[in-house]
mmCIF file of C-alpha atoms in Angstrom:
data_model
loop_
_atom_site.group_PDB
_atom_site.id
_atom_site.type_symbol
_atom_site.label_atom_id
_atom_site.label_comp_id
_atom_site.label_asym_id
_atom_site.label_seq_id
_atom_site.Cartn_x
_atom_site.Cartn_y
_atom_site.Cartn_z
ATOM 1 C CA MET A 230 27.702 5.580 -3.053
ATOM 2 C CA GLU A 231 29.800 3.796 0.072
ATOM 3 C CA LEU A 232 28.307 6.517 2.692
ATOM 4 C CA LEU A 233 25.175 6.574 1.338
ATOM 5 C CA ARG A 234 25.426 2.819 2.021
ATOM 6 C CA LEU A 235 26.533 3.134 5.348
ATOM 7 C CA LEU A 236 23.863 6.061 6.321
ATOM 8 C CA ILE A 237 20.940 4.189 5.266
ATOM 9 C CA SER A 238 22.321 0.950 6.628
ATOM 10 C CA GLU A 239 22.281 2.581 10.084
ATOM 11 C CA ALA A 240 19.268 4.407 9.608
ATOM 12 C CA LEU A 241 18.022 0.877 9.264
ATOM 13 C CA LYS A 242 19.176 -0.261 12.387
ATOM 14 C CA GLY A 243 17.001 2.161 14.414
ATOM 15 C CA SER A 244 13.167 2.781 14.666
ATOM 16 C CA VAL A 245 10.756 3.549 11.889
ATOM 17 C CA SER A 246 10.969 6.767 12.680
ATOM 18 C CA GLU A 247 14.742 7.116 12.744
ATOM 19 C CA ALA A 248 15.176 5.972 9.121
ATOM 20 C CA ASP A 249 12.374 8.376 8.699
ATOM 21 C CA ASP A 250 14.036 11.766 10.366
ATOM 22 C CA LEU A 251 17.298 10.446 8.352
ATOM 23 C CA LEU A 252 16.814 9.357 5.497
ATOM 24 C CA GLY A 253 13.827 11.652 4.085
ATOM 25 C CA PRO A 254 15.644 14.805 4.701
ATOM 26 C CA PRO A 255 18.997 14.254 2.088
ATOM 27 C CA THR A 256 16.430 12.188 -0.114
ATOM 28 C CA ARG A 257 13.848 15.319 -0.646
ATOM 29 C CA ILE A 258 17.183 17.331 -1.481
ATOM 30 C CA ALA A 259 18.637 14.334 -3.793
ATOM 31 C CA ALA A 260 15.535 14.466 -5.301
ATOM 32 C CA THR A 261 15.217 18.779 -5.751
ATOM 33 C CA LEU A 262 18.878 18.298 -7.174
ATOM 34 C CA GLY A 263 17.876 15.332 -9.854
ATOM 35 C CA ILE A 264 20.296 12.871 -7.537
ATOM 36 C CA GLN A 265 19.047 9.616 -9.307
ATOM 37 C CA GLU A 266 21.608 7.583 -8.106
ATOM 38 C CA PHE A 267 21.338 8.895 -4.515
ATOM 39 C CA VAL A 268 17.255 8.793 -4.348
ATOM 40 C CA THR A 269 17.299 4.640 -6.009
ATOM 41 C CA GLU A 270 19.581 3.366 -3.753
ATOM 42 C CA VAL A 271 17.668 4.955 -0.677
ATOM 43 C CA ILE A 272 14.181 3.253 -2.249
ATOM 44 C CA LYS A 273 15.771 0.036 -3.151
ATOM 45 C CA SER A 274 16.583 -0.312 0.435
ATOM 46 C CA TYR A 275 14.254 1.763 2.559
ATOM 47 C CA PRO A 276 11.110 1.981 0.114
ATOM 48 C CA GLY A 277 8.470 3.988 2.770
ATOM 49 C CA THR A 278 10.905 6.870 1.926
ATOM 50 C CA VAL A 279 8.859 7.866 -1.239
ATOM 51 C CA TRP A 280 5.727 8.248 1.133
ATOM 52 C CA LEU A 281 7.971 10.920 3.328
ATOM 53 C CA ARG A 282 6.914 14.604 3.122
ATOM 54 C CA ASN A 283 8.433 17.800 4.043
ATOM 55 C CA MET A 284 6.682 20.527 6.168
ATOM 56 C CA ASN A 285 4.876 21.771 2.845
ATOM 57 C CA GLY A 286 3.454 18.154 2.501
ATOM 58 C CA GLN A 287 5.476 17.189 -0.316
ATOM 59 C CA ASN A 288 7.175 13.964 -1.420
ATOM 60 C CA ILE A 289 9.920 12.992 -3.729
ATOM 61 C CA PHE A 290 7.926 13.168 -6.550
ATOM 62 C CA HIS A 291 6.038 16.611 -5.611
ATOM 63 C CA LEU A 292 9.660 17.962 -5.262
ATOM 64 C CA ALA A 293 11.174 16.484 -8.828
ATOM 65 C CA VAL A 294 8.039 17.652 -10.856
ATOM 66 C CA LYS A 295 8.407 21.327 -9.014
ATOM 67 C CA HIS A 296 12.401 21.174 -9.906
ATOM 68 C CA ARG A 297 11.889 19.970 -13.128
ATOM 69 C CA GLN A 298 13.750 16.548 -12.473
ATOM 70 C CA GLU A 299 12.873 14.250 -15.167
ATOM 71 C CA LYS A 300 15.016 11.240 -13.766
ATOM 72 C CA ILE A 301 13.386 11.204 -10.115
ATOM 73 C CA PHE A 302 10.209 11.824 -11.839
ATOM 74 C CA ASN A 303 10.285 8.877 -14.421
ATOM 75 C CA LEU A 304 10.870 6.679 -10.810
ATOM 76 C CA LEU A 305 7.431 6.994 -10.947
ATOM 77 C CA TYR A 306 7.225 4.496 -13.988
ATOM 78 C CA GLN A 307 8.545 1.867 -11.844
ATOM 79 C CA MET A 308 6.418 1.532 -8.956
ATOM 80 C CA GLY A 309 3.556 -0.510 -10.657
ATOM 81 C CA THR A 310 0.599 0.053 -9.152
ATOM 82 C CA HIS A 311 1.411 1.994 -6.629
ATOM 83 C CA ASN A 312 1.885 4.898 -8.599
ATOM 84 C CA LEU A 313 -1.675 5.963 -8.926
ATOM 85 C CA PHE A 314 -1.794 6.508 -5.347
ATOM 86 C CA ALA A 315 1.742 8.376 -5.323
ATOM 87 C CA THR A 316 0.593 10.798 -7.873
ATOM 88 C CA SER A 317 -2.525 11.724 -6.376
ATOM 89 C CA LEU A 318 -1.304 12.744 -3.007
ATOM 90 C CA VAL A 319 -1.401 16.555 -2.864
ATOM 91 C CA ASP A 320 0.487 19.350 -0.639
ATOM 92 C CA ASP A 321 -0.344 21.361 2.486
ATOM 93 C CA PHE A 322 -1.627 23.706 0.328
ATOM 94 C CA GLY A 323 -3.985 21.725 -1.838
ATOM 95 C CA ASN A 324 -1.595 21.282 -4.730
ATOM 96 C CA ASN A 325 -1.397 18.424 -6.637
ATOM 97 C CA MET A 326 1.333 17.407 -8.843
ATOM 98 C CA LEU A 327 -0.270 19.360 -12.186
ATOM 99 C CA HIS A 328 -0.798 22.495 -9.636
ATOM 100 C CA LEU A 329 3.422 22.193 -9.593
ATOM 101 C CA ALA A 330 4.146 21.451 -13.091
ATOM 102 C CA GLY A 331 1.948 24.737 -14.460
ATOM 103 C CA LYS A 332 3.969 26.883 -12.326
ATOM 104 C CA LEU A 333 6.498 28.838 -14.668
ATOM 105 C CA GLU A 334 10.086 27.530 -13.880
ATOM 106 C CA PRO A 335 12.694 30.578 -12.878
ATOM 107 C CA SER A 336 13.754 31.762 -16.184
ATOM 108 C CA ASN A 337 17.801 31.748 -15.510
ATOM 109 C CA LYS A 338 17.244 27.990 -16.336
ATOM 110 C CA ILE A 339 16.197 28.272 -20.070
ATOM 111 C CA SER A 340 17.521 30.669 -22.222
ATOM 112 C CA GLY A 341 14.794 32.362 -24.546
ATOM 113 C CA ALA A 342 11.308 33.049 -24.013
ATOM 114 C CA ALA A 343 9.416 30.927 -26.422
ATOM 115 C CA LEU A 344 11.967 27.576 -25.922
ATOM 116 C CA GLN A 345 11.160 27.957 -22.408
ATOM 117 C CA MET A 346 7.431 28.096 -22.857
ATOM 118 C CA GLN A 347 7.599 24.928 -25.084
ATOM 119 C CA ARG A 348 9.782 23.529 -22.449
ATOM 120 C CA GLU A 349 7.651 24.384 -19.478
ATOM 121 C CA LEU A 350 4.460 23.174 -21.961
ATOM 122 C CA GLN A 351 6.071 19.543 -22.691
ATOM 123 C CA TRP A 352 6.667 19.238 -19.332
ATOM 124 C CA PHE A 353 3.089 20.140 -17.835
ATOM 125 C CA LYS A 354 1.896 17.321 -20.534
ATOM 126 C CA GLU A 355 4.541 14.787 -19.170
ATOM 127 C CA VAL A 356 3.066 15.087 -15.630
ATOM 128 C CA GLU A 357 -0.256 15.075 -17.267
ATOM 129 C CA LYS A 358 -0.128 11.167 -18.491
ATOM 130 C CA VAL A 359 0.069 10.016 -15.125
ATOM 131 C CA VAL A 360 -2.250 12.604 -12.842
ATOM 132 C CA GLN A 361 -5.817 10.709 -12.610
ATOM 133 C CA PRO A 362 -8.233 12.742 -14.870
ATOM 134 C CA SER A 363 -10.176 14.185 -12.361
ATOM 135 C CA TYR A 364 -6.970 15.997 -10.822
ATOM 136 C CA LYS A 365 -6.571 17.772 -14.112
ATOM 137 C CA ASP A 366 -9.343 20.336 -13.060
ATOM 138 C CA MET A 367 -8.760 20.384 -9.618
ATOM 139 C CA LYS A 368 -8.701 23.704 -7.634
ATOM 140 C CA ASN A 369 -5.742 24.120 -4.665
ATOM 141 C CA LYS A 370 -6.409 26.019 -1.398
ATOM 142 C CA ILE A 371 -4.374 29.049 -2.350
ATOM 143 C CA GLY A 372 -6.316 30.847 -4.973
ATOM 144 C CA LYS A 373 -8.023 27.690 -5.916
ATOM 145 C CA VAL A 374 -5.965 27.876 -9.174
ATOM 146 C CA ARG A 375 -6.445 24.514 -11.354
ATOM 147 C CA GLY A 376 -3.379 23.022 -13.108
ATOM 148 C CA ARG A 377 -4.181 24.028 -16.449
ATOM 149 C CA SER A 378 -5.200 27.517 -15.615
ATOM 150 C CA LEU A 379 -2.208 28.132 -13.215
ATOM 151 C CA LEU A 380 0.226 26.615 -16.733
ATOM 152 C CA ARG A 381 -1.811 29.817 -18.770
ATOM 153 C CA SER A 382 -1.609 32.186 -15.907
ATOM 154 C CA THR A 383 1.752 32.303 -15.513
ATOM 155 C CA ARG A 384 2.894 32.601 -19.148
ATOM 156 C CA ILE A 385 1.354 35.860 -19.917
#
């Protein structure tokens, strides 16, 4: 963590753009891998990190949902009123968090089809709790698939 604090300190000495460039990529990697301590430390020192996006327009919360990283996803609850904005963001493909939650996780992470389906449905319902009601039936740009129907179509 000391190395991380040094990185943050150095990044914050530069411009906002430099801080974004230095802190954005490793924070997105940490979110993808579920390294909560890393993500929390960066957000605490540089809150703007939560709004930084990757080349597909996905922020740390999109990545957390996509890669089933509950600890990172749960940081949304600490954002207060900002979480409404964070949950309303869509990526460059028009995917909101439900579209990402509705995509089937690779089967190598969870053994047993029934257990996997149960876990995926639980994850979808958890994400559904924080997404605005109008986003539950929102279509994306690719295939114009809704979050709920995507969940159904990837199960069969």
